PDB file of C-alpha atoms in Angstrom:
ATOM      1  CA  MET X   1       0.000   0.000   0.000  1.00 83.00           C
ATOM      2  CA  ASP X   2       1.114   3.522  -0.817  1.00 87.00           C
ATOM      3  CA  ASP X   3       2.879   5.489   1.976  1.00 93.00           C
ATOM      4  CA  VAL X   4       0.579   8.463   1.373  1.00 94.00           C
ATOM      5  CA  LEU X   5      -2.501   6.295   1.937  1.00 95.00           C
ATOM      6  CA  ILE X   6      -0.942   4.846   5.102  1.00 96.00           C
ATOM      7  CA  GLN X   7      -0.386   8.348   6.486  1.00 97.00           C
ATOM      8  CA  MET X   8      -3.910   9.454   5.542  1.00 97.00           C
ATOM      9  CA  SER X   9      -5.318   6.389   7.295  1.00 97.00           C
ATOM     10  CA  GLN X  10      -3.277   7.008  10.450  1.00 97.00           C
ATOM     11  CA  LYS X  11      -4.256  10.674  10.614  1.00 98.00           C
ATOM     12  CA  GLY X  12      -7.854  10.242   9.439  1.00 97.00           C
ATOM     13  CA  HIS X  13      -7.621  12.486   6.361  1.00 97.00           C
ATOM     14  CA  VAL X  14     -10.901  11.687   4.628  1.00 96.00           C
ATOM     15  CA  ASN X  15     -10.539  14.496   2.059  1.00 96.00           C
ATOM     16  CA  GLY X  16      -7.122  13.156   1.087  1.00 96.00           C
ATOM     17  CA  LEU X  17      -8.626   9.698   0.636  1.00 96.00           C
ATOM     18  CA  TYR X  18     -11.166  11.041  -1.829  1.00 96.00           C
ATOM     19  CA  GLU X  19      -8.462  12.997  -3.692  1.00 96.00           C
ATOM     20  CA  LEU X  20      -6.495   9.770  -4.043  1.00 95.00           C
ATOM     21  CA  ILE X  21      -9.595   7.955  -5.299  1.00 96.00           C
ATOM     22  CA  ARG X  22     -10.199  10.712  -7.894  1.00 96.00           C
ATOM     23  CA  LYS X  23      -6.629  10.236  -9.165  1.00 95.00           C
ATOM     24  CA  ASN X  24      -6.768   6.437  -9.045  1.00 95.00           C
ATOM     25  CA  PRO X  25     -10.349   5.100  -8.833  1.00 95.00           C
ATOM     26  CA  GLY X  26      -9.135   1.518  -8.434  1.00 95.00           C
ATOM     27  CA  VAL X  27      -6.797   2.122  -5.502  1.00 95.00           C
ATOM     28  CA  LEU X  28      -9.008   0.432  -2.894  1.00 95.00           C
ATOM     29  CA  LYS X  29      -9.919  -2.462  -5.189  1.00 95.00           C
ATOM     30  CA  GLN X  30      -6.211  -3.174  -5.728  1.00 94.00           C
ATOM     31  CA  ILE X  31      -5.722  -3.414  -1.967  1.00 94.00           C
ATOM     32  CA  ASP X  32      -8.781  -5.649  -1.647  1.00 94.00           C
ATOM     33  CA  GLU X  33      -7.324  -8.105  -4.163  1.00 94.00           C
ATOM     34  CA  THR X  34      -4.183  -8.606  -2.067  1.00 91.00           C
ATOM     35  CA  MET X  35      -4.427 -11.292   0.578  1.00 91.00           C
ATOM     36  CA  PHE X  36      -3.377 -10.673   4.170  1.00 93.00           C
ATOM     37  CA  GLU X  37      -2.600  -6.991   3.970  1.00 91.00           C
ATOM     38  CA  ASP X  38      -3.176  -4.137   6.381  1.00 95.00           C
ATOM     39  CA  THR X  39      -5.863  -2.143   4.614  1.00 97.00           C
ATOM     40  CA  PRO X  40      -6.588   1.549   5.227  1.00 97.00           C
ATOM     41  CA  LEU X  41      -9.362   0.273   7.495  1.00 96.00           C
ATOM     42  CA  HIS X  42      -6.875  -1.743   9.610  1.00 97.00           C
ATOM     43  CA  ILE X  43      -4.625   1.281  10.000  1.00 97.00           C
ATOM     44  CA  ALA X  44      -7.424   3.737  10.787  1.00 97.00           C
ATOM     45  CA  ALA X  45      -9.102   1.337  13.240  1.00 96.00           C
ATOM     46  CA  SER X  46      -5.814   0.843  15.069  1.00 96.00           C
ATOM     47  CA  ALA X  47      -5.302   4.615  15.221  1.00 97.00           C
ATOM     48  CA  GLY X  48      -8.841   5.310  16.444  1.00 96.00           C
ATOM     49  CA  GLN X  49      -9.842   7.366  13.396  1.00 97.00           C
ATOM     50  CA  THR X  50     -13.622   6.938  13.614  1.00 94.00           C
ATOM     51  CA  ARG X  51     -14.694   9.134  10.681  1.00 94.00           C
ATOM     52  CA  PHE X  52     -12.086   7.584   8.394  1.00 96.00           C
ATOM     53  CA  VAL X  53     -13.209   4.091   9.449  1.00 94.00           C
ATOM     54  CA  PHE X  54     -16.811   5.033   8.663  1.00 92.00           C
ATOM     55  CA  GLU X  55     -15.896   6.340   5.188  1.00 94.00           C
ATOM     56  CA  VAL X  56     -13.679   3.394   4.250  1.00 95.00           C
ATOM     57  CA  THR X  57     -16.247   0.890   5.529  1.00 91.00           C
ATOM     58  CA  ASN X  58     -18.882   2.511   3.305  1.00 90.00           C
ATOM     59  CA  LEU X  59     -16.552   2.465   0.293  1.00 94.00           C
ATOM     60  CA  MET X  60     -15.178  -1.054   0.802  1.00 94.00           C
ATOM     61  CA  PRO X  61     -17.279  -3.132   3.225  1.00 89.00           C
ATOM     62  CA  SER X  62     -15.107  -6.154   2.418  1.00 91.00           C
ATOM     63  CA  PHE X  63     -12.185  -4.538   4.276  1.00 93.00           C
ATOM     64  CA  ALA X  64     -13.991  -5.178   7.572  1.00 89.00           C
ATOM     65  CA  LEU X  65     -13.551  -8.934   7.100  1.00 87.00           C
ATOM     66  CA  LYS X  66      -9.998  -8.905   5.723  1.00 92.00           C
ATOM     67  CA  LEU X  67      -7.250 -10.290   7.887  1.00 92.00           C
ATOM     68  CA  ASN X  68      -3.725  -8.907   7.938  1.00 93.00           C
ATOM     69  CA  LYS X  69      -0.542 -11.004   8.053  1.00 94.00           C
ATOM     70  CA  ASP X  70      -1.045 -11.465  11.805  1.00 92.00           C
ATOM     71  CA  GLY X  71      -4.552 -12.831  11.230  1.00 89.00           C
ATOM     72  CA  LEU X  72      -6.229  -9.729  12.662  1.00 90.00           C
ATOM     73  CA  SER X  73      -9.206  -7.840  11.302  1.00 89.00           C
ATOM     74  CA  PRO X  74      -9.772  -4.091  11.736  1.00 93.00           C
ATOM     75  CA  MET X  75     -12.137  -4.923  14.582  1.00 88.00           C
ATOM     76  CA  HIS X  76      -9.435  -6.921  16.393  1.00 87.00           C
ATOM     77  CA  LEU X  77      -7.040  -3.983  16.097  1.00 93.00           C
ATOM     78  CA  ALA X  78      -9.594  -1.437  17.311  1.00 92.00           C
ATOM     79  CA  LEU X  79     -10.479  -3.648  20.252  1.00 87.00           C
ATOM     80  CA  SER X  80      -6.859  -4.306  21.188  1.00 89.00           C
ATOM     81  CA  LYS X  81      -6.212  -0.534  21.245  1.00 92.00           C
ATOM     82  CA  GLY X  82      -9.270   0.151  23.395  1.00 90.00           C
ATOM     83  CA  HIS X  83     -11.321   1.864  20.677  1.00 92.00           C
ATOM     84  CA  SER X  84     -14.653   0.407  21.808  1.00 86.00           C
ATOM     85  CA  LYS X  85     -16.756   2.919  19.823  1.00 86.00           C
ATOM     86  CA  LEU X  86     -15.024   1.819  16.625  1.00 88.00           C
ATOM     87  CA  VAL X  87     -15.751  -1.820  17.474  1.00 84.00           C
ATOM     88  CA  LEU X  88     -19.433  -0.939  17.784  1.00 81.00           C
ATOM     89  CA  LEU X  89     -19.323   0.975  14.504  1.00 81.00           C
ATOM     90  CA  LEU X  90     -17.832  -2.038  12.735  1.00 81.00           C
ATOM     91  CA  LEU X  91     -20.337  -4.403  14.327  1.00 77.00           C
ATOM     92  CA  ARG X  92     -23.255  -2.185  13.318  1.00 75.00           C
ATOM     93  CA  GLY X  93     -21.988  -2.117   9.756  1.00 66.00           C
ATOM     94  CA  ASP X  94     -22.011  -5.870   9.274  1.00 62.00           C
ATOM     95  CA  ARG X  95     -24.080  -8.347  11.263  1.00 60.00           C
ATOM     96  CA  GLU X  96     -21.888 -11.153   9.951  1.00 60.00           C
ATOM     97  CA  LEU X  97     -19.046  -9.746  12.041  1.00 60.00           C
ATOM     98  CA  VAL X  98     -21.091 -10.298  15.168  1.00 57.00           C
ATOM     99  CA  ARG X  99     -21.503 -13.974  14.364  1.00 57.00           C
ATOM    100  CA  ILE X 100     -17.946 -14.574  13.188  1.00 55.00           C
ATOM    101  CA  PHE X 101     -16.092 -12.670  15.868  1.00 58.00           C
ATOM    102  CA  SER X 102     -18.328 -12.810  18.961  1.00 57.00           C
ATOM    103  CA  ARG X 103     -16.184 -15.405  20.727  1.00 55.00           C
ATOM    104  CA  LEU X 104     -13.017 -13.534  19.880  1.00 62.00           C
ATOM    105  CA  VAL X 105     -14.433 -10.238  21.129  1.00 61.00           C
ATOM    106  CA  PHE X 106     -15.105 -11.654  24.556  1.00 63.00           C
ATOM    107  CA  MET X 107     -11.711 -13.359  24.595  1.00 61.00           C
ATOM    108  CA  LEU X 108      -9.996 -10.077  23.761  1.00 62.00           C
ATOM    109  CA  LEU X 109     -12.072  -8.191  26.300  1.00 62.00           C
ATOM    110  CA  SER X 110     -10.794 -10.545  28.956  1.00 61.00           C
ATOM    111  CA  ARG X 111      -7.233 -10.508  27.690  1.00 60.00           C
ATOM    112  CA  PHE X 112      -6.906  -6.752  27.503  1.00 58.00           C
ATOM    113  CA  ASN X 113      -9.147  -6.076  30.518  1.00 55.00           C
ATOM    114  CA  LEU X 114     -11.126  -3.522  28.575  1.00 51.00           C
ATOM    115  CA  ASN X 115     -13.768  -1.820  30.653  1.00 51.00           C
ATOM    116  CA  LEU X 116     -16.869  -1.937  28.520  1.00 48.00           C
ATOM    117  CA  GLN X 117     -20.260  -1.742  30.137  1.00 46.00           C
ATOM    118  CA  SER X 118     -22.131  -5.027  30.172  1.00 46.00           C
ATOM    119  CA  ASN X 119     -24.886  -3.583  27.973  1.00 46.00           C
ATOM    120  CA  VAL X 120     -22.514  -2.385  25.244  1.00 48.00           C
ATOM    121  CA  PHE X 121     -23.684  -5.080  22.824  1.00 48.00           C
ATOM    122  CA  GLU X 122     -27.358  -4.355  23.527  1.00 50.00           C
ATOM    123  CA  ASN X 123     -26.919  -1.031  21.683  1.00 49.00           C
ATOM    124  CA  ILE X 124     -26.264  -2.758  18.360  1.00 47.00           C
ATOM    125  CA  ASN X 125     -29.365  -2.435  16.214  1.00 43.00           C
TER     126      ASN X 125
END
């Protein structure tokens, strides 16, 4: 992935993302075709960039299910960094994530001792 896109993802520059897409409309599709890569969604989720995560998830919903070389999805990274609101955003975006990752979420919650209220998952509509 391009260094410019990595920096935009880390800093949450949504306008820069759209400029890049105007210059190269296939940039996200190229990333999607590569197996086991940190996508812009992985990087933004790890950095806690909520708006950027929202935009990328709308543009490329498939990124939410992609695993990086460590076998981690964007949701895993957000959860491991304590970005609980991003985890909820990702779960709201794709019900399949709830089914696939529910066991892992609770395992990670225990492992990282994240303080989420017990009703946090009740808010997912």
